[in-house]
Short mmCIF file of the C-alpha atoms (twelve columns), coordinates in Angstrom:
data_MODEL
# 
_entry.id   MODEL 
# 
loop_
_atom_site.group_PDB 
_atom_site.id 
_atom_site.type_symbol 
_atom_site.label_atom_id 
_atom_site.label_alt_id 
_atom_site.label_comp_id 
_atom_site.label_asym_id 
_atom_site.label_seq_id 
_atom_site.Cartn_x 
_atom_site.Cartn_y 
_atom_site.Cartn_z 
_atom_site.pdbx_PDB_model_num 
ATOM 1   C CA . UNK A 1   19.710  5.836   4.749   1 
ATOM 2   C CA . UNK A 2   16.456  7.745   5.192   1 
ATOM 3   C CA . UNK A 3   12.973  6.071   4.387   1 
ATOM 4   C CA . UNK A 4   10.223  7.444   2.636   1 
ATOM 5   C CA . UNK A 5   7.345   5.537   4.005   1 
ATOM 6   C CA . UNK A 6   4.337   5.159   1.736   1 
ATOM 7   C CA . UNK A 7   1.205   3.308   2.416   1 
ATOM 8   C CA . UNK A 8   -0.848  1.856   -0.759  1 
ATOM 9   C CA . UNK A 9   -4.669  2.059   -0.492  1 
ATOM 10  C CA . UNK A 10  -7.642  0.768   -2.732  1 
ATOM 11  C CA . UNK A 11  -10.133 3.587   -3.537  1 
ATOM 12  C CA . UNK A 12  -12.851 2.952   -6.006  1 
ATOM 13  C CA . UNK A 13  -11.178 1.173   -8.872  1 
ATOM 14  C CA . UNK A 14  -7.519  1.926   -8.495  1 
ATOM 15  C CA . UNK A 15  -4.511  1.611   -6.006  1 
ATOM 16  C CA . UNK A 16  -3.405  4.981   -4.580  1 
ATOM 17  C CA . UNK A 17  -0.717  6.316   -2.484  1 
ATOM 18  C CA . UNK A 18  0.739   9.701   -1.418  1 
ATOM 19  C CA . UNK A 19  3.517   11.137  0.551   1 
ATOM 20  C CA . UNK A 20  4.186   14.645  1.639   1 
ATOM 21  C CA . UNK A 21  7.094   16.710  3.238   1 
ATOM 22  C CA . UNK A 22  6.810   20.053  4.671   1 
ATOM 23  C CA . UNK A 23  9.653   21.268  2.434   1 
ATOM 24  C CA . UNK A 24  9.067   19.206  -0.593  1 
ATOM 25  C CA . UNK A 25  5.408   19.195  -1.101  1 
ATOM 26  C CA . UNK A 26  3.359   16.044  -2.106  1 
ATOM 27  C CA . UNK A 27  3.500   13.343  -4.452  1 
ATOM 28  C CA . UNK A 28  0.212   11.398  -5.149  1 
ATOM 29  C CA . UNK A 29  -0.228  8.605   -7.493  1 
ATOM 30  C CA . UNK A 30  -2.971  6.208   -8.669  1 
ATOM 31  C CA . UNK A 31  -2.754  3.182   -10.947 1 
ATOM 32  C CA . UNK A 32  -4.768  -0.020  -11.788 1 
ATOM 33  C CA . UNK A 33  -1.679  -2.169  -10.439 1 
ATOM 34  C CA . UNK A 34  0.691   -2.153  -7.643  1 
ATOM 35  C CA . UNK A 35  3.639   -2.476  -9.685  1 
ATOM 36  C CA . UNK A 36  2.767   0.437   -11.870 1 
ATOM 37  C CA . UNK A 37  1.890   2.506   -8.705  1 
ATOM 38  C CA . UNK A 38  5.271   1.843   -7.168  1 
ATOM 39  C CA . UNK A 39  6.989   2.723   -10.328 1 
ATOM 40  C CA . UNK A 40  5.009   5.814   -11.017 1 
ATOM 41  C CA . UNK A 41  5.311   7.083   -7.454  1 
ATOM 42  C CA . UNK A 42  9.101   6.695   -7.617  1 
ATOM 43  C CA . UNK A 43  9.460   8.531   -10.725 1 
ATOM 44  C CA . UNK A 44  7.026   11.181  -9.534  1 
ATOM 45  C CA . UNK A 45  9.228   11.564  -6.449  1 
ATOM 46  C CA . UNK A 46  12.332  11.718  -8.442  1 
ATOM 47  C CA . UNK A 47  10.909  14.330  -10.757 1 
ATOM 48  C CA . UNK A 48  9.674   16.557  -7.968  1 
ATOM 49  C CA . UNK A 49  13.037  16.519  -6.241  1 
ATOM 50  C CA . UNK A 50  14.824  17.216  -9.659  1 
ATOM 51  C CA . UNK A 51  12.603  20.016  -10.573 1 
ATOM 52  C CA . UNK A 52  12.970  21.753  -7.184  1 
ATOM 53  C CA . UNK A 53  16.747  21.445  -7.087  1 
ATOM 54  C CA . UNK A 54  16.767  22.926  -10.809 1 
ATOM 55  C CA . UNK A 55  14.592  25.752  -9.594  1 
ATOM 56  C CA . UNK A 56  16.782  26.536  -6.817  1 
ATOM 57  C CA . UNK A 57  14.183  25.628  -4.206  1 
ATOM 58  C CA . UNK A 58  15.163  24.120  -0.809  1 
ATOM 59  C CA . UNK A 59  15.195  20.335  -0.804  1 
ATOM 60  C CA . UNK A 60  16.485  18.315  2.047   1 
ATOM 61  C CA . UNK A 61  20.032  17.213  1.503   1 
ATOM 62  C CA . UNK A 62  18.861  13.536  2.133   1 
ATOM 63  C CA . UNK A 63  16.394  13.735  -0.650  1 
ATOM 64  C CA . UNK A 64  18.582  15.833  -3.119  1 
ATOM 65  C CA . UNK A 65  21.565  13.442  -2.566  1 
ATOM 66  C CA . UNK A 66  19.201  10.416  -3.043  1 
ATOM 67  C CA . UNK A 67  20.104  9.143   0.396   1 
ATOM 68  C CA . UNK A 68  16.717  7.389   0.800   1 
ATOM 69  C CA . UNK A 69  14.796  4.405   -0.068  1 
ATOM 70  C CA . UNK A 70  11.048  4.184   -0.577  1 
ATOM 71  C CA . UNK A 71  9.339   1.589   1.584   1 
ATOM 72  C CA . UNK A 72  5.857   0.674   0.421   1 
ATOM 73  C CA . UNK A 73  3.216   -0.939  2.702   1 
ATOM 74  C CA . UNK A 74  -0.265  -2.116  1.870   1 
ATOM 75  C CA . UNK A 75  -3.139  -0.901  3.766   1 
ATOM 76  C CA . UNK A 76  -5.760  -3.569  4.373   1 
ATOM 77  C CA . UNK A 77  -8.047  -2.241  1.605   1 
ATOM 78  C CA . UNK A 78  -5.001  -2.941  -1.137  1 
ATOM 79  C CA . UNK A 79  -4.062  -6.124  0.624   1 
ATOM 80  C CA . UNK A 80  -7.664  -7.583  0.376   1 
ATOM 81  C CA . UNK A 81  -7.883  -6.419  -3.360  1 
ATOM 82  C CA . UNK A 82  -4.536  -7.961  -4.084  1 
ATOM 83  C CA . UNK A 83  -5.553  -11.051 -2.405  1 
ATOM 84  C CA . UNK A 84  -8.626  -11.318 -4.415  1 
ATOM 85  C CA . UNK A 85  -6.556  -12.191 -7.218  1 
ATOM 86  C CA . UNK A 86  -5.778  -15.492 -5.653  1 
ATOM 87  C CA . UNK A 87  -8.634  -16.259 -3.390  1 
ATOM 88  C CA . UNK A 88  -12.220 -15.080 -2.405  1 
ATOM 89  C CA . UNK A 89  -13.532 -12.904 0.359   1 
ATOM 90  C CA . UNK A 90  -15.513 -15.942 1.353   1 
ATOM 91  C CA . UNK A 91  -12.296 -17.952 1.770   1 
ATOM 92  C CA . UNK A 92  -10.773 -15.208 3.761   1 
ATOM 93  C CA . UNK A 93  -13.631 -14.817 5.979   1 
ATOM 94  C CA . UNK A 94  -13.809 -18.499 6.703   1 
ATOM 95  C CA . UNK A 95  -10.019 -18.676 7.735   1 
ATOM 96  C CA . UNK A 96  -10.098 -15.378 9.750   1 
ATOM 97  C CA . UNK A 97  -13.564 -15.587 11.268  1 
ATOM 98  C CA . UNK A 98  -14.222 -12.024 10.128  1 
ATOM 99  C CA . UNK A 99  -17.769 -11.480 8.643   1 
ATOM 100 C CA . UNK A 100 -17.508 -11.286 4.846   1 
ATOM 101 C CA . UNK A 101 -19.416 -8.010  4.666   1 
ATOM 102 C CA . UNK A 102 -17.027 -6.366  7.105   1 
ATOM 103 C CA . UNK A 103 -14.162 -7.622  4.977   1 
ATOM 104 C CA . UNK A 104 -15.868 -5.978  1.745   1 
ATOM 105 C CA . UNK A 105 -16.165 -2.764  3.859   1 
ATOM 106 C CA . UNK A 106 -12.466 -3.014  4.530   1 
ATOM 107 C CA . UNK A 107 -11.584 -3.861  1.026   1 
ATOM 108 C CA . UNK A 108 -13.646 -0.782  -0.200  1 
ATOM 109 C CA . UNK A 109 -12.070 1.437   2.366   1 
ATOM 110 C CA . UNK A 110 -15.609 2.138   3.820   1 
ATOM 111 C CA . UNK A 111 -14.050 1.033   7.005   1 
ATOM 112 C CA . UNK A 112 -10.548 0.788   8.606   1 
ATOM 113 C CA . UNK A 113 -9.739  -2.130  10.772  1 
ATOM 114 C CA . UNK A 114 -7.791  -1.838  14.023  1 
ATOM 115 C CA . UNK A 115 -4.246  -3.306  14.010  1 
ATOM 116 C CA . UNK A 116 -5.455  -6.550  15.562  1 
ATOM 117 C CA . UNK A 117 -8.094  -7.103  12.811  1 
ATOM 118 C CA . UNK A 118 -5.371  -6.412  10.159  1 
ATOM 119 C CA . UNK A 119 -3.272  -8.999  11.780  1 
ATOM 120 C CA . UNK A 120 -5.998  -11.545 11.699  1 
ATOM 121 C CA . UNK A 121 -6.479  -10.835 7.839   1 
ATOM 122 C CA . UNK A 122 -2.701  -11.156 7.182   1 
ATOM 123 C CA . UNK A 123 -2.299  -14.291 9.155   1 
ATOM 124 C CA . UNK A 124 -5.525  -15.683 7.509   1 
ATOM 125 C CA . UNK A 125 -4.124  -14.831 3.901   1 
ATOM 126 C CA . UNK A 126 -0.819  -16.540 5.094   1 
ATOM 127 C CA . UNK A 127 -2.780  -19.638 6.191   1 
ATOM 128 C CA . UNK A 128 -4.375  -19.867 2.789   1 
ATOM 129 C CA . UNK A 129 -1.082  -19.494 1.218   1 
ATOM 130 C CA . UNK A 130 0.513   -22.332 3.394   1 
ATOM 131 C CA . UNK A 131 -2.603  -24.730 2.543   1 
ATOM 132 C CA . UNK A 132 -2.236  -24.006 -1.249  1 
ATOM 133 C CA . UNK A 133 1.571   -24.864 -1.064  1 
ATOM 134 C CA . UNK A 134 0.783   -27.953 0.943   1 
ATOM 135 C CA . UNK A 135 -1.350  -29.262 -2.057  1 
ATOM 136 C CA . UNK A 136 1.803   -29.529 -4.361  1 
# 
């Protein structure tokens, strides 16, 4: 099965994502919530494929046949905005050792962290989660 890999970002006041294929064009979505964004993206992709098939346009067989799955990943900006629902930037800063202003820049998509910084953030959020679970 083929994968349609889609990365979710935070931009201004919405989550956003997009995907393009040289034969299919592009599907771009924005939404206030990640769940709505994922749902809207899948519906948009399916509609694009369906419309192109109905119009007799070329669509790769794996897309036309539905032989794919959509794989979403969170960019650091979306990850941090989602984490803010449960914790604070100050807490993430303390546990990761990353300056709070820099984290805010990552969360606002002003800056994009290197992969090693991304991993520190993910590990820090996991550590916060483990500590919260340990309180129960």
